[in-house]
PDB file of C-alpha atoms in Angstrom:
ATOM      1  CA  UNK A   1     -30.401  24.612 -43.116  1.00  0.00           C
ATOM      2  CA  UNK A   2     -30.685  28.366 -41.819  1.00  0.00           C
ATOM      3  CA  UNK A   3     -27.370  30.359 -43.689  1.00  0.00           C
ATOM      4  CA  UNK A   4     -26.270  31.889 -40.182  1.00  0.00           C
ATOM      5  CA  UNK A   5     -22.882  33.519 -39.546  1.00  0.00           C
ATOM      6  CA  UNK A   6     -20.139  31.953 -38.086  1.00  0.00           C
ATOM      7  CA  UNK A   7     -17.412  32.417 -35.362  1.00  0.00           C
ATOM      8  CA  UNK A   8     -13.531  33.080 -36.945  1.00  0.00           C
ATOM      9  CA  UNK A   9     -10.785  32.322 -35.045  1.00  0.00           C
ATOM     10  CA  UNK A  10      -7.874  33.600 -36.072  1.00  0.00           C
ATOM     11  CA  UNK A  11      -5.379  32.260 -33.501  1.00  0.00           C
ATOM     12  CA  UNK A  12      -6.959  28.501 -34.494  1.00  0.00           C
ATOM     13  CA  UNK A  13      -5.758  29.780 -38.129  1.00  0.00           C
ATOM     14  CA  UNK A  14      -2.471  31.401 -37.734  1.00  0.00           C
ATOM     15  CA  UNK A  15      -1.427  28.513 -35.429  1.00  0.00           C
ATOM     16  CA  UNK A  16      -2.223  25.698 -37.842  1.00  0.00           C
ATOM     17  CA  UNK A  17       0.651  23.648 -39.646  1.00  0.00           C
ATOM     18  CA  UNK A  18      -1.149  22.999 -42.682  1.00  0.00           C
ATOM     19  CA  UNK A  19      -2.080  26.526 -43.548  1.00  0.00           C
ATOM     20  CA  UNK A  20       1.445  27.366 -42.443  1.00  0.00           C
ATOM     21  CA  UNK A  21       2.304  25.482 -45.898  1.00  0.00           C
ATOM     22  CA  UNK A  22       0.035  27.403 -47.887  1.00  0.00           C
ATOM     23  CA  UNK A  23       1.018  29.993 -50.191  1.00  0.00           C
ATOM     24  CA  UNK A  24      -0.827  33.524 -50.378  1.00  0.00           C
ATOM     25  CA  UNK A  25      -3.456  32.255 -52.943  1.00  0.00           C
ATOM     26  CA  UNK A  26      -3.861  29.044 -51.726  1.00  0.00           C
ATOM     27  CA  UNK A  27      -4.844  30.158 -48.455  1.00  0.00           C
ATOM     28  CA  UNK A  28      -7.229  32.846 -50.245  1.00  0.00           C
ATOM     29  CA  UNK A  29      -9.054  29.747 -51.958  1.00  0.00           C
ATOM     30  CA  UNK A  30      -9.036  27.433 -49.017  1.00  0.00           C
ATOM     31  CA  UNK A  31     -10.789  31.165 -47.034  1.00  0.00           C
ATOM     32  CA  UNK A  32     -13.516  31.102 -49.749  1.00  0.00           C
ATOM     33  CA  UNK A  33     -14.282  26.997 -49.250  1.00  0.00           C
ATOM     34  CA  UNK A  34     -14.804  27.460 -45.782  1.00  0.00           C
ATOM     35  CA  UNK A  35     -17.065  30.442 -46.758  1.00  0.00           C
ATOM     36  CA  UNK A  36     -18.381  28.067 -48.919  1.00  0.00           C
ATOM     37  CA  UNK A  37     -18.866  24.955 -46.366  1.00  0.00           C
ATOM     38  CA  UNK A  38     -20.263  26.986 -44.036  1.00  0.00           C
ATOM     39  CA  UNK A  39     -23.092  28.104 -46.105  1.00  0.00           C
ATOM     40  CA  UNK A  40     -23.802  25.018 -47.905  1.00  0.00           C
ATOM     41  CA  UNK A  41     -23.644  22.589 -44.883  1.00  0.00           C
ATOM     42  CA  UNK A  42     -20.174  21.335 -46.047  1.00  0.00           C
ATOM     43  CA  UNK A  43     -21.399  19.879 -49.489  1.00  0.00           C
ATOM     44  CA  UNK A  44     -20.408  22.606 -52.171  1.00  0.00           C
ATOM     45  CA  UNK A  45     -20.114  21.501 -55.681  1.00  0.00           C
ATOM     46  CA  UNK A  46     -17.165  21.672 -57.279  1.00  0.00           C
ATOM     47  CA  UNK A  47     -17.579  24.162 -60.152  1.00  0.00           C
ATOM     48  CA  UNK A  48     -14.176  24.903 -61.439  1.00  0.00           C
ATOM     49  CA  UNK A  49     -15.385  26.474 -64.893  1.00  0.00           C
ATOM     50  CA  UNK A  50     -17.250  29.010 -62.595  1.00  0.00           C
ATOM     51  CA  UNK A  51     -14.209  29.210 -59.678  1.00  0.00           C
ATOM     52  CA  UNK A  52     -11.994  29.806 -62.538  1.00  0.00           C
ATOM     53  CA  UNK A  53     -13.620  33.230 -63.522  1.00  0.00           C
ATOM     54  CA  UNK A  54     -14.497  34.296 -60.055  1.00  0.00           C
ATOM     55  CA  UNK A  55     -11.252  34.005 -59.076  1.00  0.00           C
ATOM     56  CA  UNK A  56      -9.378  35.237 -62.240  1.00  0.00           C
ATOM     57  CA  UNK A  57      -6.800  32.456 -62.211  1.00  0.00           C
ATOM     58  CA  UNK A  58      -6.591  29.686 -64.759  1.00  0.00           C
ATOM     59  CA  UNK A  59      -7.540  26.212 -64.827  1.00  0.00           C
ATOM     60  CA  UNK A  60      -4.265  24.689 -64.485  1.00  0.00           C
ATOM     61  CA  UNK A  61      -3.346  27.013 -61.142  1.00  0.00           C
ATOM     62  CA  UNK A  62      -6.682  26.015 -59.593  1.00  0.00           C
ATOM     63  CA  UNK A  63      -6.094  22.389 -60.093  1.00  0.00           C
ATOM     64  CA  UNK A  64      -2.564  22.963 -58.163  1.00  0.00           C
ATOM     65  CA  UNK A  65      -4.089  24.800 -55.714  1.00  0.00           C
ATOM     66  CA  UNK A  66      -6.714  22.271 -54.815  1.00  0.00           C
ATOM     67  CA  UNK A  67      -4.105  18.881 -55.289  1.00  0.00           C
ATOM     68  CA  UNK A  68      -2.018  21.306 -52.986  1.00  0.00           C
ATOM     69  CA  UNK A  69      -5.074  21.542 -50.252  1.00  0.00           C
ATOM     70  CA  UNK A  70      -6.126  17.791 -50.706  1.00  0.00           C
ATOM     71  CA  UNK A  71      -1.980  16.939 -49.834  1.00  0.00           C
ATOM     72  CA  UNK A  72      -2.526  18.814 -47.058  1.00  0.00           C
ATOM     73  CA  UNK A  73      -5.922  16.930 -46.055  1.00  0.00           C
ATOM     74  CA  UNK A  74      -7.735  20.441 -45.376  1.00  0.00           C
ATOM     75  CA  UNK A  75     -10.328  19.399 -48.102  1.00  0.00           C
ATOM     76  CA  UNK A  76     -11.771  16.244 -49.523  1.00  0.00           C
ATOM     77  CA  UNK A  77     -13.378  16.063 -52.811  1.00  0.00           C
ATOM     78  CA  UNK A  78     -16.205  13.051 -53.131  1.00  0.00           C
ATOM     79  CA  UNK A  79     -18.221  12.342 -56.219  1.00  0.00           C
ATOM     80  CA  UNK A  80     -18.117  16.427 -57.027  1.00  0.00           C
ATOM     81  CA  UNK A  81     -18.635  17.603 -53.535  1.00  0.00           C
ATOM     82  CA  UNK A  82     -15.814  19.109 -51.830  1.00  0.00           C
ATOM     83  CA  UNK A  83     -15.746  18.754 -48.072  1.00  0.00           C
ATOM     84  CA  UNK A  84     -13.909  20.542 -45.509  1.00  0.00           C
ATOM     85  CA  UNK A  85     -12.991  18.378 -42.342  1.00  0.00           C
ATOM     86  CA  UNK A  86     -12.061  21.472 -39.933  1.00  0.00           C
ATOM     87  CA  UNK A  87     -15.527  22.785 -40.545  1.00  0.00           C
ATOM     88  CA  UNK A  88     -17.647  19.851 -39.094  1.00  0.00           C
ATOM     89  CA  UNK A  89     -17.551  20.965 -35.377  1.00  0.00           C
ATOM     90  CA  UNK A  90     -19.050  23.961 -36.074  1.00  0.00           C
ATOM     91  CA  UNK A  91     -21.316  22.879 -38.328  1.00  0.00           C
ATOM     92  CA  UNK A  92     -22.822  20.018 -35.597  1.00  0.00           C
ATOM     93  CA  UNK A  93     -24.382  22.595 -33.832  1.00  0.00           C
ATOM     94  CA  UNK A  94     -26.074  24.070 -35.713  1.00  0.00           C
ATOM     95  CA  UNK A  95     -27.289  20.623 -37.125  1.00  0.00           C
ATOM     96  CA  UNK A  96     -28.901  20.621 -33.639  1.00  0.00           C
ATOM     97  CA  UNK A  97     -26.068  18.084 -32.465  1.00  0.00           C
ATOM     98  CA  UNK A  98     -25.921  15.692 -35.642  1.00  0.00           C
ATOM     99  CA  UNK A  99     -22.160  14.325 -35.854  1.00  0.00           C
ATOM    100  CA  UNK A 100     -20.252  12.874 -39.188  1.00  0.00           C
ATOM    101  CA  UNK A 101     -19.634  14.112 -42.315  1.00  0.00           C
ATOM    102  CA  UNK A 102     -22.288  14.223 -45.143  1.00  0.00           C
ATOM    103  CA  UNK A 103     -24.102  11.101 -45.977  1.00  0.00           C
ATOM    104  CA  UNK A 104     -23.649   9.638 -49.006  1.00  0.00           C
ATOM    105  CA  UNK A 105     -27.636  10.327 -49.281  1.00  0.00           C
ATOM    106  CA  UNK A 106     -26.944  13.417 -49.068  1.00  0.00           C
ATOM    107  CA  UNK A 107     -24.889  14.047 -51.580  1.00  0.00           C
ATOM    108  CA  UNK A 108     -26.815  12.010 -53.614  1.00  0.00           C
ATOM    109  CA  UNK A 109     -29.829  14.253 -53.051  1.00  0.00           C
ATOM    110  CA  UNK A 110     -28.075  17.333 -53.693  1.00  0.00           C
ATOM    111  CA  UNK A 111     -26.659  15.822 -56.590  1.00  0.00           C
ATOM    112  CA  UNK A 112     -29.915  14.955 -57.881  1.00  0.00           C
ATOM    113  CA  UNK A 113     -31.430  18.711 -56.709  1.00  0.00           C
ATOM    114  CA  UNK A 114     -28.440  20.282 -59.361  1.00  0.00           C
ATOM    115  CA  UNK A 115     -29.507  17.993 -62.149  1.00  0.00           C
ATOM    116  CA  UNK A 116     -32.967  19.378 -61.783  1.00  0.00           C
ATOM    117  CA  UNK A 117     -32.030  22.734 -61.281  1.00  0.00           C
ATOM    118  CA  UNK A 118     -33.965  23.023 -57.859  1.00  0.00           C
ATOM    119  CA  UNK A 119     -33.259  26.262 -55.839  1.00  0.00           C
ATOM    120  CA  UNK A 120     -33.692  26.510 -51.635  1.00  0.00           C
ATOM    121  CA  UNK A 121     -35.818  29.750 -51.077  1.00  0.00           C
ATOM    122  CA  UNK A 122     -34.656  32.166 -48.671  1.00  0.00           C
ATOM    123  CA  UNK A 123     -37.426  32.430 -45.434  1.00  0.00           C
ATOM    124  CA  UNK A 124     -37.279  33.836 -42.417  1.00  0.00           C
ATOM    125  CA  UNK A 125     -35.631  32.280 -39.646  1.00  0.00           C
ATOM    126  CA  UNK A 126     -37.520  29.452 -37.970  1.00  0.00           C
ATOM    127  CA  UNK A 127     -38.304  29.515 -34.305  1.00  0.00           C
ATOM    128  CA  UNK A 128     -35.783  25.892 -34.448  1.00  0.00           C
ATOM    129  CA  UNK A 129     -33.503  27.817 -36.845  1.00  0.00           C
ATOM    130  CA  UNK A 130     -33.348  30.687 -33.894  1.00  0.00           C
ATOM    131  CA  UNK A 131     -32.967  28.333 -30.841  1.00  0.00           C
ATOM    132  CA  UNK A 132     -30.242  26.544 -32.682  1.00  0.00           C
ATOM    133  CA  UNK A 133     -28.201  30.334 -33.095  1.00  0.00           C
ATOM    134  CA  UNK A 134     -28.518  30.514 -29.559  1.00  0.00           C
ATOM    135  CA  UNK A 135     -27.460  27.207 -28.963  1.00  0.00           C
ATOM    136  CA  UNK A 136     -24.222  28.294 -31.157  1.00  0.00           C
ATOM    137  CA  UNK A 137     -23.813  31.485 -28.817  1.00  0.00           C
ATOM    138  CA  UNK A 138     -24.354  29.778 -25.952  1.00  0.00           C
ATOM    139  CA  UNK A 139     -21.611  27.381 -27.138  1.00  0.00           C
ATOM    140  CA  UNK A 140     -19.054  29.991 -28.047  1.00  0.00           C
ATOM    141  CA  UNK A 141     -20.217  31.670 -24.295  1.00  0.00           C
ATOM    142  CA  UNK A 142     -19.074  28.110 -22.614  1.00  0.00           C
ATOM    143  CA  UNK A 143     -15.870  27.959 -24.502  1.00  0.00           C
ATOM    144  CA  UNK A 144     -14.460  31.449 -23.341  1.00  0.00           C
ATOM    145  CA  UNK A 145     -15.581  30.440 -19.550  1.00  0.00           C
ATOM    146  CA  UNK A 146     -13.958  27.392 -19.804  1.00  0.00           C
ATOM    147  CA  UNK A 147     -10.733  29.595 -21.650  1.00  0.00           C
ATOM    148  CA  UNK A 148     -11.005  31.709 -18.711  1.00  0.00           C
ATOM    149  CA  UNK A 149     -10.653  29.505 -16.224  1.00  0.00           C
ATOM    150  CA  UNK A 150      -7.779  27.703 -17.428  1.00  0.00           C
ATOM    151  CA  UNK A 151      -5.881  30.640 -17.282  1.00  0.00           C
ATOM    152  CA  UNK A 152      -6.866  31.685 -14.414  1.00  0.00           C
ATOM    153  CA  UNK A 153      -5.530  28.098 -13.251  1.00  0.00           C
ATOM    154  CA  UNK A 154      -2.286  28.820 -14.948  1.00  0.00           C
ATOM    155  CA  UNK A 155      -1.878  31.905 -13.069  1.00  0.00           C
ATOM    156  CA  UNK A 156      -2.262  30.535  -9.739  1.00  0.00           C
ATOM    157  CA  UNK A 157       0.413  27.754 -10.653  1.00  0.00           C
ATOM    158  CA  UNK A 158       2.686  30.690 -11.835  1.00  0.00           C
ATOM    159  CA  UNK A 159       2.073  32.673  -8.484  1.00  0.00           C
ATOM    160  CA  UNK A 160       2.180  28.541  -6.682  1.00  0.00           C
ATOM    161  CA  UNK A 161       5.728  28.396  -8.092  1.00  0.00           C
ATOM    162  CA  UNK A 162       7.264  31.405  -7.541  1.00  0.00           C
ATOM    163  CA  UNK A 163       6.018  31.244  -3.670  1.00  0.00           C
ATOM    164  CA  UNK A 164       7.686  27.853  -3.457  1.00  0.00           C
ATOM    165  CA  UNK A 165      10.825  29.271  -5.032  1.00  0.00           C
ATOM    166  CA  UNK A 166      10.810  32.467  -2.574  1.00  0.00           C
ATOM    167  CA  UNK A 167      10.546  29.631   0.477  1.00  0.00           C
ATOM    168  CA  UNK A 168      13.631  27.597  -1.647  1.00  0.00           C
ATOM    169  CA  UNK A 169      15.698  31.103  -1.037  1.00  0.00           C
ATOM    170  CA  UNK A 170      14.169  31.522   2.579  1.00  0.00           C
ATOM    171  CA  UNK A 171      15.657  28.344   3.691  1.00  0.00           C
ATOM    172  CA  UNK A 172      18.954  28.908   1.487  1.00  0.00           C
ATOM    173  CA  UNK A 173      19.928  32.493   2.954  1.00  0.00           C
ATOM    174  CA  UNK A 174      18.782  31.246   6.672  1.00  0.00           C
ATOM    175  CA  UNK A 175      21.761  29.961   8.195  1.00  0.00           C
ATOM    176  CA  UNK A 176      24.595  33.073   6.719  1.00  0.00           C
ATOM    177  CA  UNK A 177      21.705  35.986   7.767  1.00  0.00           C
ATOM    178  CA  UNK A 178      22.193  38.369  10.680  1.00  0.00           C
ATOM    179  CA  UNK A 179      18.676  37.275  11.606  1.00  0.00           C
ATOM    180  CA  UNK A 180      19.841  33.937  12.027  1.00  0.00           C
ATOM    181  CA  UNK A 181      22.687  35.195  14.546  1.00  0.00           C
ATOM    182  CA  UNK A 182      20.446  37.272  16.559  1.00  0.00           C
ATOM    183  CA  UNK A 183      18.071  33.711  17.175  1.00  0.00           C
ATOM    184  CA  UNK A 184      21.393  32.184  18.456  1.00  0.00           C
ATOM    185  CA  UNK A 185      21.777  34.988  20.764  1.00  0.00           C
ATOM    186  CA  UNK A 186      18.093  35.712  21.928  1.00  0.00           C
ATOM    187  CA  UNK A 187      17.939  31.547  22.259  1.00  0.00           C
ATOM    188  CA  UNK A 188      21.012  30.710  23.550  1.00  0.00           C
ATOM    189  CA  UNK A 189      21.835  28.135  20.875  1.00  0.00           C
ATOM    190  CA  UNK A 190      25.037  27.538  19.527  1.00  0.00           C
ATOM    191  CA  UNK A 191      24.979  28.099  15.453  1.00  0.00           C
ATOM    192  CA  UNK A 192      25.624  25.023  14.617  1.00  0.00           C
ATOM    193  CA  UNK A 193      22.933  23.091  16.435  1.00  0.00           C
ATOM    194  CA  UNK A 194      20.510  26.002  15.476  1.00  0.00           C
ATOM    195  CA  UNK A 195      21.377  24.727  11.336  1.00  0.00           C
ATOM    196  CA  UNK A 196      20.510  21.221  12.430  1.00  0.00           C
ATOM    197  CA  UNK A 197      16.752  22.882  13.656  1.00  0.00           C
ATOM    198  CA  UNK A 198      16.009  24.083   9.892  1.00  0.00           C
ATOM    199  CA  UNK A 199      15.823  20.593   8.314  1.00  0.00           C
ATOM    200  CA  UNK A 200      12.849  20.121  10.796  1.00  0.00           C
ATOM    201  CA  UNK A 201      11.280  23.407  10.297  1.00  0.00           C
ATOM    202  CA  UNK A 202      11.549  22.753   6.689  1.00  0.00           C
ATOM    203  CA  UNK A 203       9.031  19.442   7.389  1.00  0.00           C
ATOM    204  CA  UNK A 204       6.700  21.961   8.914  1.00  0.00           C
ATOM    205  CA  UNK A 205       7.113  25.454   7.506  1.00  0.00           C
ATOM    206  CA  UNK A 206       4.297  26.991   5.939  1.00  0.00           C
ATOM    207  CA  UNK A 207       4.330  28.577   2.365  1.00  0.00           C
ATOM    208  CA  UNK A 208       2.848  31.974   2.255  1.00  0.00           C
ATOM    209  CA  UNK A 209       5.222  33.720   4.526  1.00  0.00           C
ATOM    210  CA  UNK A 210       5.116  37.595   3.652  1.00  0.00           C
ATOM    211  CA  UNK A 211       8.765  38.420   3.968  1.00  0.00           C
ATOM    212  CA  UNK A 212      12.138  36.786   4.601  1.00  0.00           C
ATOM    213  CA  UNK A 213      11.604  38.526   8.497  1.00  0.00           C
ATOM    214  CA  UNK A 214       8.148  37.166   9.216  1.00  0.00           C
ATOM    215  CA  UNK A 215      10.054  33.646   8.320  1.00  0.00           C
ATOM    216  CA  UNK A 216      12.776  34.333  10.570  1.00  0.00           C
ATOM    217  CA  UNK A 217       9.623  35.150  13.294  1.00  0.00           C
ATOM    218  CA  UNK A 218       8.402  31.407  12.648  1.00  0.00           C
ATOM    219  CA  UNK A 219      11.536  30.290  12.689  1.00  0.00           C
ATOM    220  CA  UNK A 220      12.544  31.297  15.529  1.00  0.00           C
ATOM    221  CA  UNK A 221       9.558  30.509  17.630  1.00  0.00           C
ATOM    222  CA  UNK A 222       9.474  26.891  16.311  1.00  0.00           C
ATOM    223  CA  UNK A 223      12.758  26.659  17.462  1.00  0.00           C
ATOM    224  CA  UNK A 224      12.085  28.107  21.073  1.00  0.00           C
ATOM    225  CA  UNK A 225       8.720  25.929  21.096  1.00  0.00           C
ATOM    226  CA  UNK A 226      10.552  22.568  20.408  1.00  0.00           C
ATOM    227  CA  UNK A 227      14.075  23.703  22.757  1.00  0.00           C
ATOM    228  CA  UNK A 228      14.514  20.476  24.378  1.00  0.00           C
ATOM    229  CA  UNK A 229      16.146  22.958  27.397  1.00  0.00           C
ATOM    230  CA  UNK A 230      12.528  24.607  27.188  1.00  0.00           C
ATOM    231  CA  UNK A 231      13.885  27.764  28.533  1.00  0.00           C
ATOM    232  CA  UNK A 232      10.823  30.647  28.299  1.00  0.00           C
ATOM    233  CA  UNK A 233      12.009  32.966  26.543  1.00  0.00           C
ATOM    234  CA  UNK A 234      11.079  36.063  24.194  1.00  0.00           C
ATOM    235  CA  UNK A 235       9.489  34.662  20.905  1.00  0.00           C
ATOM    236  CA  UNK A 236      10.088  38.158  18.858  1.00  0.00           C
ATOM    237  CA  UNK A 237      12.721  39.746  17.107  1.00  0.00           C
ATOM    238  CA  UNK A 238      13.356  42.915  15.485  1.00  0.00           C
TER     239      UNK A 238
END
């Protein structure tokens, strides 16, 4: 498998309850296992006498870091291959689409490649190895499109709501505004049968008016429209 780089996302990380748990060092070891998972296809060998030195901490804090990170189920150790579960996703792709965790083949195979003390050369990049990085890209490409329109959804809901609420207020300050006097007047409708009108202009009323006047406007020439006197009058006010 081609060692490529991989995508961090911190948010993913600082928003995750079981790293919330961990302490400074333990979340500086389980950093260095995904390193490790990532280049090693998710099936590093445990090699605590070597950890141990690279690390500078001693046996017994290593083994209570990693019980502490197998509580926590963001590792799983299996016949001396530690796996990380959060790293599989990832990892898929550039398998070319391959799903599960290791096999137990393949464990078995790397198990029996340590024993022999085999070695994967480093090669150039394969023209399969390159179409699968741009697979990845591509990948990360659809996931921010498909980020940005979500929030672009959420904004229009925001905006959605706060029109509806400006209406709610519309129809709430209608019936004590001086706007609402002068349609009395210009109609010749008593204020009291005028308030019985809004209930029905409610059923009707549009929700993008610009301004609490422009609502008065349709207001006020619903009203004259559906005047059972149908007198013809002025549909305008200032």
């Amino acid at each position: 498998m081609s060692k490529l780089g991989y995508t961090w996302y911190p948010k993913d990380w600082g928003n995750s309850d079981s790293v919330f748990e961990l302490s400074l060092s333990e979340r500086g070891l389980y950093r260095e296992f995904i390193d490790f998972a990532m280049l090693n296809d998710n099936k590093t060998e445990l090699k605590k006498d070597v950890w141990v030195r690279k690390f500078s901490v001693s046996m017994n804090e290593l083994n209570l870091i990693l019980d502490k990170l197998l509580q926590l189920n963001l590792i799983e150790i299996n016949e001396n291959i530690l796996f990380i579960p959060s790293c599989e996703n990832r990892l898929n792709l550039s398998r070319g689409g391959k799903k599960g965790k290791p096999t137990r083949e393949s464990i078995n195979n790397l198990n029996n490649q340590n024993k022999k003390g085999a070695s994967e050369p480093i090669s150039e990049p394969t023209s399969e190895q390159r179409e699968i990085e741009r697979e990845i890209e591509r990948e990360i490409e659809r996931e921010k499109e498909i980020e940005r329109l979500k929030e672009i959804e959420r904004e229009r809901e925001r905006q959605n709501n706060g029109i509806i609420n400006s209406i709610e207020n519309y129809f709430k300050e209608l019936p004590t505004s001086s706007n609402f006097e002068l349609i009395s007047i210009s109609l010749n409708i008593p204020k009291d049968k005028l308030t019985l009108k809004i209930s029905e202009f409610k059923k009707t009323s549009k929700l993008n008016y610009l301004n609490f006047n422009e609502f008065c406007h349709h207001f006020k020439n619903y009203v004259n429209k559906n005047n059972s006197s149908n007198l013809k009058l002025k549909t305008s006010f200032k």
